[in-house]
């Protein structure tokens, strides 16, 4: 960054100044020695005098430059200075991404010669963030974390994960509204930002599915990182996105929590169904139908289940889990479609159960489940790949500029 480069220049020049000071001292000693040995009017004294005078001039020049760099560093360490540095970093990142910022600027009326454009961006970014953060102030518990720390944390998340500051403030409000304590909310916010970035969705949707899963299963906020990894791998193995899952997961959340079926088992089933052509909403509706058929079976289904030696009940589902339940169904019906029709009369439930219990479906289900269960670090990996692209670097530089402007505007 510009600040790093200035600090490097400062360090380099400081070393040069120290070396020049040593040189001046050595010349002074040499001059005194020449005076004592050859007299004040000797040729040696004249030569050393000239050398000393030139060395002192060079030292004064270096010290003046050092002072100037010191002033630059001090300015860059102020909030307004940081905003200016962010602008310079933005221009540099744009150029590294192959974008001529001057050409772009000319098409935007020179972006107000740069810093005027920064003022426009600053005003909008500040107002957007401030408007959303006001909502946080209405519910946050300041005994757990100060408002200033919450604000700084939200802006740091925006900068770290390259998401709009207004979105982070809104997500922070939603996270606390979901029942997450103020003291833990920033931790969940960071996982939300990582999920939004790697899950191809916005902060609101990412925060919603993350907190819904936490609340559905009574998990700890420390589990948010693990959930994020599982969601990213589910997105990978299924024909869906975190955004699509987030808008539809509520359909099965209540039943999944009641049945104590962990997300990875639902994710594996969702992957099979979407791989076989169902949309995310249809697949989750089908899973809901299957769970309902087990928890509240019809009279006909109960009779059929008894004939096959199958226990259709919440207790059985809780004990076996979804994976164990599917294996039991396949084993006792031998995958017979007529038997499936008797057990699952609901068309959507039947469609889903036939997909899952086919030979290919069970193989895919087990493979998906294994991947989702071993998903540790998946989100970090995905984030690293995204952050290394030229477009992301350019976008992040622009976002850093906005965040710095918000910080400057708060002072």
Tab-separated table of C-alpha atoms in Angstrom:
chain	number	residue	atom	x	y	z
A	1	UNK	CA	0.000	0.000	0.000
A	2	UNK	CA	0.960	3.664	-0.204
A	3	UNK	CA	1.472	3.793	3.574
A	4	UNK	CA	3.768	0.756	3.465
A	5	UNK	CA	5.808	2.340	0.680
A	6	UNK	CA	6.120	5.593	2.640
A	7	UNK	CA	7.269	3.667	5.721
A	8	UNK	CA	9.858	1.822	3.620
A	9	UNK	CA	11.140	5.119	2.187
A	10	UNK	CA	11.335	6.519	5.707
A	11	UNK	CA	13.345	3.545	6.979
A	12	UNK	CA	15.714	3.650	3.988
A	13	UNK	CA	16.304	7.396	4.316
A	14	UNK	CA	16.838	7.154	8.082
A	15	UNK	CA	19.666	4.698	7.484
A	16	UNK	CA	21.186	7.010	4.851
A	17	UNK	CA	21.006	9.956	7.273
A	18	UNK	CA	22.832	7.963	9.957
A	19	UNK	CA	25.552	6.965	7.475
A	20	UNK	CA	25.912	10.575	6.311
A	21	UNK	CA	26.221	11.763	9.914
A	22	UNK	CA	29.036	9.261	10.430
A	23	UNK	CA	30.710	10.509	7.265
A	24	UNK	CA	30.507	14.125	8.482
A	25	UNK	CA	32.045	13.183	11.841
A	26	UNK	CA	34.881	11.306	10.164
A	27	UNK	CA	35.629	14.298	7.897
A	28	UNK	CA	35.671	16.610	10.928
A	29	UNK	CA	38.227	14.371	12.611
A	30	UNK	CA	40.324	14.166	9.428
A	31	UNK	CA	40.213	17.961	9.082
A	32	UNK	CA	41.425	18.463	12.665
A	33	UNK	CA	44.202	15.951	12.149
A	34	UNK	CA	45.314	17.741	8.954
A	35	UNK	CA	45.309	21.116	10.731
A	36	UNK	CA	47.462	19.787	13.552
A	37	UNK	CA	49.941	18.070	11.264
A	38	UNK	CA	50.159	20.358	8.201
A	39	UNK	CA	48.842	23.745	9.397
A	40	UNK	CA	45.650	25.628	8.617
A	41	UNK	CA	46.713	26.766	5.164
A	42	UNK	CA	47.833	23.456	3.769
A	43	UNK	CA	46.399	21.794	0.651
A	44	UNK	CA	45.137	18.822	2.710
A	45	UNK	CA	43.191	21.139	5.036
A	46	UNK	CA	41.611	22.885	2.027
A	47	UNK	CA	40.541	19.566	0.479
A	48	UNK	CA	39.041	18.244	3.736
A	49	UNK	CA	37.242	21.552	4.296
A	50	UNK	CA	35.559	21.274	0.871
A	51	UNK	CA	34.649	17.643	1.443
A	52	UNK	CA	33.199	18.451	4.872
A	53	UNK	CA	31.178	21.367	3.519
A	54	UNK	CA	29.697	19.185	0.726
A	55	UNK	CA	28.940	16.347	3.165
A	56	UNK	CA	27.158	18.762	5.538
A	57	UNK	CA	25.094	20.169	2.642
A	58	UNK	CA	24.088	16.636	1.634
A	59	UNK	CA	23.169	15.828	5.246
A	60	UNK	CA	20.956	18.922	5.491
A	61	UNK	CA	19.259	17.927	2.231
A	62	UNK	CA	18.646	14.378	3.516
A	63	UNK	CA	17.285	15.637	6.824
A	64	UNK	CA	14.872	17.956	5.019
A	65	UNK	CA	13.607	15.022	2.950
A	66	UNK	CA	13.369	12.915	6.112
A	67	UNK	CA	11.256	15.604	7.769
A	68	UNK	CA	8.954	15.706	4.758
A	69	UNK	CA	8.475	11.920	4.861
A	70	UNK	CA	7.800	12.107	8.611
A	71	UNK	CA	5.026	14.593	7.902
A	72	UNK	CA	3.611	12.306	5.195
A	73	UNK	CA	3.522	9.378	7.626
A	74	UNK	CA	1.804	11.457	10.288
A	75	UNK	CA	-0.790	12.638	7.785
A	76	UNK	CA	-1.391	9.108	6.514
A	77	UNK	CA	-1.999	7.913	10.054
A	78	UNK	CA	-4.907	10.331	10.499
A	79	UNK	CA	-8.404	9.247	9.378
A	80	UNK	CA	-8.500	11.766	6.548
A	81	UNK	CA	-5.010	10.759	5.553
A	82	UNK	CA	-6.056	7.109	5.510
A	83	UNK	CA	-8.856	8.012	3.120
A	84	UNK	CA	-6.336	9.696	0.832
A	85	UNK	CA	-4.031	6.670	1.075
A	86	UNK	CA	-6.950	4.396	0.251
A	87	UNK	CA	-7.554	6.430	-2.903
A	88	UNK	CA	-3.918	6.051	-3.955
A	89	UNK	CA	-4.098	2.298	-3.245
A	90	UNK	CA	-7.257	2.139	-5.321
A	91	UNK	CA	-5.541	3.804	-8.282
A	92	UNK	CA	-2.559	1.479	-7.951
A	93	UNK	CA	-4.777	-1.636	-7.791
A	94	UNK	CA	-6.710	-0.426	-10.813
A	95	UNK	CA	-3.511	-0.053	-12.786
A	96	UNK	CA	-2.335	-3.515	-11.657
A	97	UNK	CA	-5.649	-4.889	-12.909
A	98	UNK	CA	-4.961	-3.333	-16.305
A	99	UNK	CA	-7.348	-0.407	-15.911
A	100	UNK	CA	-6.222	3.089	-16.837
A	101	UNK	CA	-7.868	5.122	-14.099
A	102	UNK	CA	-7.227	8.387	-15.953
A	103	UNK	CA	-9.199	7.135	-18.951
A	104	UNK	CA	-12.013	5.995	-16.685
A	105	UNK	CA	-11.878	9.283	-14.839
A	106	UNK	CA	-12.233	11.296	-18.038
A	107	UNK	CA	-15.446	9.445	-18.800
A	108	UNK	CA	-16.700	10.303	-15.317
A	109	UNK	CA	-15.666	13.952	-15.582
A	110	UNK	CA	-12.313	13.053	-14.095
A	111	UNK	CA	-14.005	11.754	-10.924
A	112	UNK	CA	-13.649	15.267	-9.623
A	113	UNK	CA	-9.883	15.003	-10.028
A	114	UNK	CA	-9.887	12.037	-7.703
A	115	UNK	CA	-10.410	13.436	-4.252
A	116	UNK	CA	-13.623	15.276	-5.141
A	117	UNK	CA	-14.921	11.919	-6.311
A	118	UNK	CA	-13.825	10.546	-2.974
A	119	UNK	CA	-16.019	13.119	-1.291
A	120	UNK	CA	-19.073	11.964	-3.272
A	121	UNK	CA	-18.343	8.319	-2.512
A	122	UNK	CA	-17.678	9.256	1.118
A	123	UNK	CA	-21.019	11.001	1.553
A	124	UNK	CA	-23.107	8.147	0.151
A	125	UNK	CA	-21.101	5.388	1.860
A	126	UNK	CA	-21.229	7.213	5.191
A	127	UNK	CA	-24.975	7.826	4.989
A	128	UNK	CA	-25.711	4.224	3.968
A	129	UNK	CA	-23.618	2.801	6.780
A	130	UNK	CA	-24.824	5.274	9.387
A	131	UNK	CA	-28.467	4.647	8.505
A	132	UNK	CA	-28.070	0.877	8.923
A	133	UNK	CA	-25.912	1.134	12.046
A	134	UNK	CA	-28.571	3.230	13.784
A	135	UNK	CA	-30.696	0.062	13.872
A	136	UNK	CA	-27.922	-1.800	15.688
A	137	UNK	CA	-27.904	0.854	18.398
A	138	UNK	CA	-31.569	0.142	19.181
A	139	UNK	CA	-30.932	-3.479	20.209
A	140	UNK	CA	-27.225	-3.804	21.074
A	141	UNK	CA	-26.238	-4.422	24.702
A	142	UNK	CA	-23.480	-1.944	25.437
A	143	UNK	CA	-22.590	-3.793	28.656
A	144	UNK	CA	-21.245	-6.581	26.426
A	145	UNK	CA	-19.550	-4.403	23.793
A	146	UNK	CA	-19.352	-0.654	23.284
A	147	UNK	CA	-21.049	0.993	20.324
A	148	UNK	CA	-17.667	2.273	19.130
A	149	UNK	CA	-16.244	-1.263	19.126
A	150	UNK	CA	-19.298	-2.578	17.272
A	151	UNK	CA	-18.947	0.160	14.685
A	152	UNK	CA	-15.232	-0.444	14.255
A	153	UNK	CA	-15.852	-4.197	14.017
A	154	UNK	CA	-18.499	-3.799	11.316
A	155	UNK	CA	-16.193	-1.578	9.255
A	156	UNK	CA	-13.294	-3.971	9.723
A	157	UNK	CA	-15.463	-6.825	8.414
A	158	UNK	CA	-16.407	-4.721	5.396
A	159	UNK	CA	-12.755	-4.004	4.674
A	160	UNK	CA	-11.474	-7.548	5.302
A	161	UNK	CA	-14.047	-9.367	3.175
A	162	UNK	CA	-14.712	-6.658	0.585
A	163	UNK	CA	-18.421	-6.248	1.263
A	164	UNK	CA	-20.389	-3.010	1.401
A	165	UNK	CA	-20.241	-1.371	4.821
A	166	UNK	CA	-23.976	-0.716	4.767
A	167	UNK	CA	-24.565	-4.445	4.273
A	168	UNK	CA	-22.346	-5.345	7.227
A	169	UNK	CA	-24.249	-2.953	9.497
A	170	UNK	CA	-27.600	-4.361	8.363
A	171	UNK	CA	-26.346	-7.940	8.805
A	172	UNK	CA	-25.091	-7.090	12.303
A	173	UNK	CA	-28.593	-5.887	13.198
A	174	UNK	CA	-30.167	-9.066	11.798
A	175	UNK	CA	-27.673	-11.278	13.641
A	176	UNK	CA	-28.483	-9.634	16.966
A	177	UNK	CA	-32.204	-9.718	16.141
A	178	UNK	CA	-31.958	-13.492	15.701
A	179	UNK	CA	-30.943	-13.877	19.338
A	180	UNK	CA	-27.149	-13.857	18.991
A	181	UNK	CA	-25.647	-11.903	21.887
A	182	UNK	CA	-23.990	-8.544	21.241
A	183	UNK	CA	-20.691	-9.898	22.528
A	184	UNK	CA	-20.697	-12.737	19.984
A	185	UNK	CA	-22.307	-10.889	17.094
A	186	UNK	CA	-19.095	-9.647	15.452
A	187	UNK	CA	-17.706	-13.196	15.307
A	188	UNK	CA	-20.843	-14.358	13.499
A	189	UNK	CA	-20.676	-11.262	11.278
A	190	UNK	CA	-17.222	-12.277	10.047
A	191	UNK	CA	-18.454	-15.779	9.171
A	192	UNK	CA	-21.493	-14.206	7.500
A	193	UNK	CA	-19.232	-12.045	5.325
A	194	UNK	CA	-17.098	-15.033	4.380
A	195	UNK	CA	-20.246	-17.003	3.501
A	196	UNK	CA	-21.695	-14.137	1.453
A	197	UNK	CA	-18.447	-13.709	-0.458
A	198	UNK	CA	-17.915	-17.392	-1.242
A	199	UNK	CA	-21.596	-18.320	-1.428
A	200	UNK	CA	-22.497	-15.910	-4.233
A	201	UNK	CA	-25.072	-14.038	-2.164
A	202	UNK	CA	-25.599	-10.902	-0.082
A	203	UNK	CA	-24.934	-10.359	3.613
A	204	UNK	CA	-28.616	-10.444	4.557
A	205	UNK	CA	-29.246	-13.867	3.001
A	206	UNK	CA	-25.965	-15.306	4.322
A	207	UNK	CA	-26.673	-14.057	7.833
A	208	UNK	CA	-30.219	-15.399	7.702
A	209	UNK	CA	-29.296	-18.999	6.822
A	210	UNK	CA	-26.321	-19.003	9.210
A	211	UNK	CA	-28.349	-17.840	12.214
A	212	UNK	CA	-31.309	-20.026	11.223
A	213	UNK	CA	-29.096	-23.135	11.306
A	214	UNK	CA	-27.536	-22.064	14.613
A	215	UNK	CA	-30.972	-21.553	16.166
A	216	UNK	CA	-32.564	-24.611	14.536
A	217	UNK	CA	-30.050	-26.997	16.071
A	218	UNK	CA	-29.283	-25.029	19.231
A	219	UNK	CA	-25.654	-24.631	18.187
A	220	UNK	CA	-23.008	-22.295	19.568
A	221	UNK	CA	-21.761	-19.229	17.718
A	222	UNK	CA	-18.390	-20.993	17.633
A	223	UNK	CA	-19.997	-23.457	15.203
A	224	UNK	CA	-20.620	-20.704	12.632
A	225	UNK	CA	-17.307	-21.331	10.861
A	226	UNK	CA	-18.075	-25.069	10.582
A	227	UNK	CA	-21.563	-24.345	9.225
A	228	UNK	CA	-20.072	-21.954	6.686
A	229	UNK	CA	-17.714	-24.666	5.429
A	230	UNK	CA	-20.598	-27.140	5.141
A	231	UNK	CA	-22.722	-24.685	3.184
A	232	UNK	CA	-19.888	-23.961	0.760
A	233	UNK	CA	-19.292	-27.667	0.099
A	234	UNK	CA	-23.049	-28.246	-0.290
A	235	UNK	CA	-23.023	-25.490	-2.895
A	236	UNK	CA	-20.130	-27.287	-4.588
A	237	UNK	CA	-21.701	-30.776	-4.758
A	238	UNK	CA	-25.263	-29.600	-5.466
A	239	UNK	CA	-26.733	-27.598	-8.316
A	240	UNK	CA	-27.532	-24.684	-6.040
A	241	UNK	CA	-26.033	-21.641	-4.350
A	242	UNK	CA	-25.973	-20.447	-0.766
A	243	UNK	CA	-28.293	-17.662	-1.883
A	244	UNK	CA	-30.882	-20.155	-3.135
A	245	UNK	CA	-30.553	-22.303	-0.021
A	246	UNK	CA	-30.855	-19.250	2.191
A	247	UNK	CA	-34.149	-18.135	0.697
A	248	UNK	CA	-35.703	-21.624	0.927
A	249	UNK	CA	-34.166	-23.296	3.999
A	250	UNK	CA	-36.953	-22.069	6.251
A	251	UNK	CA	-39.227	-24.650	4.611
A	252	UNK	CA	-37.459	-27.501	6.412
A	253	UNK	CA	-35.747	-25.772	9.342
A	254	UNK	CA	-38.461	-26.458	11.919
A	255	UNK	CA	-38.928	-30.132	10.996
A	256	UNK	CA	-35.164	-30.693	10.734
A	257	UNK	CA	-34.654	-29.265	14.205
A	258	UNK	CA	-37.475	-31.325	15.671
A	259	UNK	CA	-36.175	-34.476	13.972
A	260	UNK	CA	-32.585	-33.695	15.044
A	261	UNK	CA	-31.369	-34.252	11.511
A	262	UNK	CA	-28.047	-32.417	11.108
A	263	UNK	CA	-27.583	-30.035	8.217
A	264	UNK	CA	-25.004	-32.216	6.473
A	265	UNK	CA	-27.609	-34.976	6.009
A	266	UNK	CA	-30.119	-32.510	4.585
A	267	UNK	CA	-27.419	-31.000	2.381
A	268	UNK	CA	-26.478	-34.407	1.002
A	269	UNK	CA	-30.142	-35.108	0.125
A	270	UNK	CA	-30.545	-31.668	-1.440
A	271	UNK	CA	-27.467	-32.317	-3.577
A	272	UNK	CA	-28.853	-35.612	-4.914
A	273	UNK	CA	-32.187	-34.067	-5.839
A	274	UNK	CA	-30.721	-31.000	-7.542
A	275	UNK	CA	-28.210	-33.197	-9.374
A	276	UNK	CA	-31.220	-35.129	-10.699
A	277	UNK	CA	-32.973	-32.026	-11.956
A	278	UNK	CA	-35.036	-30.517	-9.147
A	279	UNK	CA	-34.688	-26.845	-8.303
A	280	UNK	CA	-33.598	-25.877	-4.786
A	281	UNK	CA	-37.129	-24.900	-3.761
A	282	UNK	CA	-38.619	-28.148	-5.146
A	283	UNK	CA	-35.930	-30.263	-3.475
A	284	UNK	CA	-36.427	-28.680	-0.056
A	285	UNK	CA	-40.206	-28.958	-0.416
A	286	UNK	CA	-39.723	-32.653	-1.225
A	287	UNK	CA	-37.502	-33.149	1.839
A	288	UNK	CA	-40.139	-31.435	3.939
A	289	UNK	CA	-42.736	-33.821	2.507
A	290	UNK	CA	-40.576	-36.843	3.394
A	291	UNK	CA	-40.081	-35.643	6.977
A	292	UNK	CA	-43.779	-34.910	7.376
A	293	UNK	CA	-44.670	-38.366	6.041
A	294	UNK	CA	-42.426	-39.951	8.673
A	295	UNK	CA	-43.405	-37.759	11.629
A	296	UNK	CA	-47.145	-37.679	10.847
A	297	UNK	CA	-47.855	-40.702	8.595
A	298	UNK	CA	-51.307	-41.338	7.129
A	299	UNK	CA	-53.293	-44.334	8.315
A	300	UNK	CA	-52.535	-46.128	5.039
A	301	UNK	CA	-48.820	-45.426	5.363
A	302	UNK	CA	-48.777	-46.688	8.966
A	303	UNK	CA	-50.436	-49.949	7.906
A	304	UNK	CA	-47.974	-50.415	5.037
A	305	UNK	CA	-45.015	-49.597	7.281
A	306	UNK	CA	-46.079	-52.301	9.749
A	307	UNK	CA	-46.170	-54.842	6.923
A	308	UNK	CA	-42.605	-53.998	5.928
A	309	UNK	CA	-41.369	-53.750	9.512
A	310	UNK	CA	-40.673	-50.046	9.219
A	311	UNK	CA	-41.194	-47.615	12.094
A	312	UNK	CA	-42.597	-44.338	10.758
A	313	UNK	CA	-42.268	-42.093	13.786
A	314	UNK	CA	-40.374	-39.084	15.095
A	315	UNK	CA	-38.649	-41.229	17.697
A	316	UNK	CA	-37.370	-43.632	15.055
A	317	UNK	CA	-36.192	-40.795	12.809
A	318	UNK	CA	-34.370	-39.127	15.702
A	319	UNK	CA	-32.683	-42.372	16.632
A	320	UNK	CA	-31.583	-43.381	13.123
A	321	UNK	CA	-30.964	-39.999	11.569
A	322	UNK	CA	-31.917	-39.264	7.966
A	323	UNK	CA	-29.093	-41.377	6.518
A	324	UNK	CA	-29.988	-44.341	8.727
A	325	UNK	CA	-33.676	-43.935	7.894
A	326	UNK	CA	-32.978	-44.075	4.134
A	327	UNK	CA	-30.857	-47.200	4.532
A	328	UNK	CA	-33.625	-48.852	6.565
A	329	UNK	CA	-36.227	-48.015	3.905
A	330	UNK	CA	-34.059	-49.469	1.110
A	331	UNK	CA	-33.242	-52.589	3.102
A	332	UNK	CA	-36.830	-53.427	4.080
A	333	UNK	CA	-38.579	-52.519	0.825
A	334	UNK	CA	-35.727	-53.675	-1.421
A	335	UNK	CA	-36.253	-50.382	-3.258
A	336	UNK	CA	-39.662	-51.499	-4.497
A	337	UNK	CA	-41.494	-48.492	-5.999
A	338	UNK	CA	-44.959	-49.797	-5.111
A	339	UNK	CA	-43.891	-50.057	-1.494
A	340	UNK	CA	-42.557	-46.494	-1.653
A	341	UNK	CA	-45.877	-45.310	-3.046
A	342	UNK	CA	-47.722	-46.900	-0.119
A	343	UNK	CA	-45.390	-45.309	2.422
A	344	UNK	CA	-45.168	-41.868	0.824
A	345	UNK	CA	-48.480	-40.893	-0.732
A	346	UNK	CA	-47.563	-37.244	-1.134
A	347	UNK	CA	-46.391	-36.756	-4.728
A	348	UNK	CA	-43.484	-34.459	-3.890
A	349	UNK	CA	-42.351	-36.657	-1.012
A	350	UNK	CA	-42.580	-39.734	-3.240
A	351	UNK	CA	-40.580	-38.096	-6.012
A	352	UNK	CA	-37.820	-37.224	-3.580
A	353	UNK	CA	-37.688	-40.585	-1.804
A	354	UNK	CA	-37.461	-42.439	-5.137
A	355	UNK	CA	-34.495	-40.255	-6.144
A	356	UNK	CA	-32.737	-40.847	-2.833
A	357	UNK	CA	-33.342	-44.587	-2.474
A	358	UNK	CA	-32.400	-45.670	-5.988
A	359	UNK	CA	-29.057	-47.442	-6.242
A	360	UNK	CA	-27.481	-44.405	-7.894
A	361	UNK	CA	-29.210	-42.042	-5.457
A	362	UNK	CA	-27.902	-43.823	-2.359
A	363	UNK	CA	-24.368	-43.892	-3.784
A	364	UNK	CA	-24.510	-40.174	-4.534
A	365	UNK	CA	-26.048	-39.449	-1.126
A	366	UNK	CA	-23.220	-41.213	0.719
A	367	UNK	CA	-20.586	-39.491	-1.409
A	368	UNK	CA	-22.135	-36.068	-0.857
A	369	UNK	CA	-22.473	-36.691	2.867
A	370	UNK	CA	-18.821	-37.646	3.138
A	371	UNK	CA	-17.723	-34.452	1.373
A	372	UNK	CA	-19.932	-32.205	3.482
A	373	UNK	CA	-18.829	-33.878	6.717
A	374	UNK	CA	-15.174	-33.335	5.761
A	375	UNK	CA	-15.536	-29.711	4.708
A	376	UNK	CA	-13.156	-28.035	7.159
A	377	UNK	CA	-11.364	-25.079	5.561
A	378	UNK	CA	-13.521	-25.063	2.413
A	379	UNK	CA	-14.667	-21.455	2.818
A	380	UNK	CA	-11.133	-20.165	3.422
A	381	UNK	CA	-9.936	-21.990	0.309
A	382	UNK	CA	-12.711	-20.520	-1.805
A	383	UNK	CA	-12.089	-17.042	-0.386
A	384	UNK	CA	-8.390	-17.268	-1.207
A	385	UNK	CA	-9.125	-18.163	-4.835
A	386	UNK	CA	-11.549	-15.254	-5.158
A	387	UNK	CA	-9.195	-12.742	-3.540
A	388	UNK	CA	-6.394	-13.523	-5.994
A	389	UNK	CA	-8.336	-12.415	-9.089
A	390	UNK	CA	-7.586	-9.024	-10.645
A	391	UNK	CA	-11.232	-7.976	-10.560
A	392	UNK	CA	-11.497	-8.755	-6.839
A	393	UNK	CA	-8.327	-6.793	-6.081
A	394	UNK	CA	-9.717	-3.819	-7.975
A	395	UNK	CA	-13.098	-4.122	-6.240
A	396	UNK	CA	-11.459	-4.415	-2.816
A	397	UNK	CA	-9.355	-1.321	-3.426
A	398	UNK	CA	-12.523	0.631	-4.214
A	399	UNK	CA	-14.252	-0.742	-1.127
A	400	UNK	CA	-11.257	0.102	1.080
A	401	UNK	CA	-11.564	3.642	-0.228
A	402	UNK	CA	-15.203	3.807	0.840
A	403	UNK	CA	-14.513	2.357	4.293
A	404	UNK	CA	-11.702	4.835	4.865
A	405	UNK	CA	-14.059	7.616	3.810
A	406	UNK	CA	-16.687	6.425	6.316
A	407	UNK	CA	-14.097	6.374	9.084
A	408	UNK	CA	-12.973	9.878	8.135
A	409	UNK	CA	-16.574	11.087	8.063
A	410	UNK	CA	-17.206	9.798	11.593
A	411	UNK	CA	-14.589	12.122	13.047
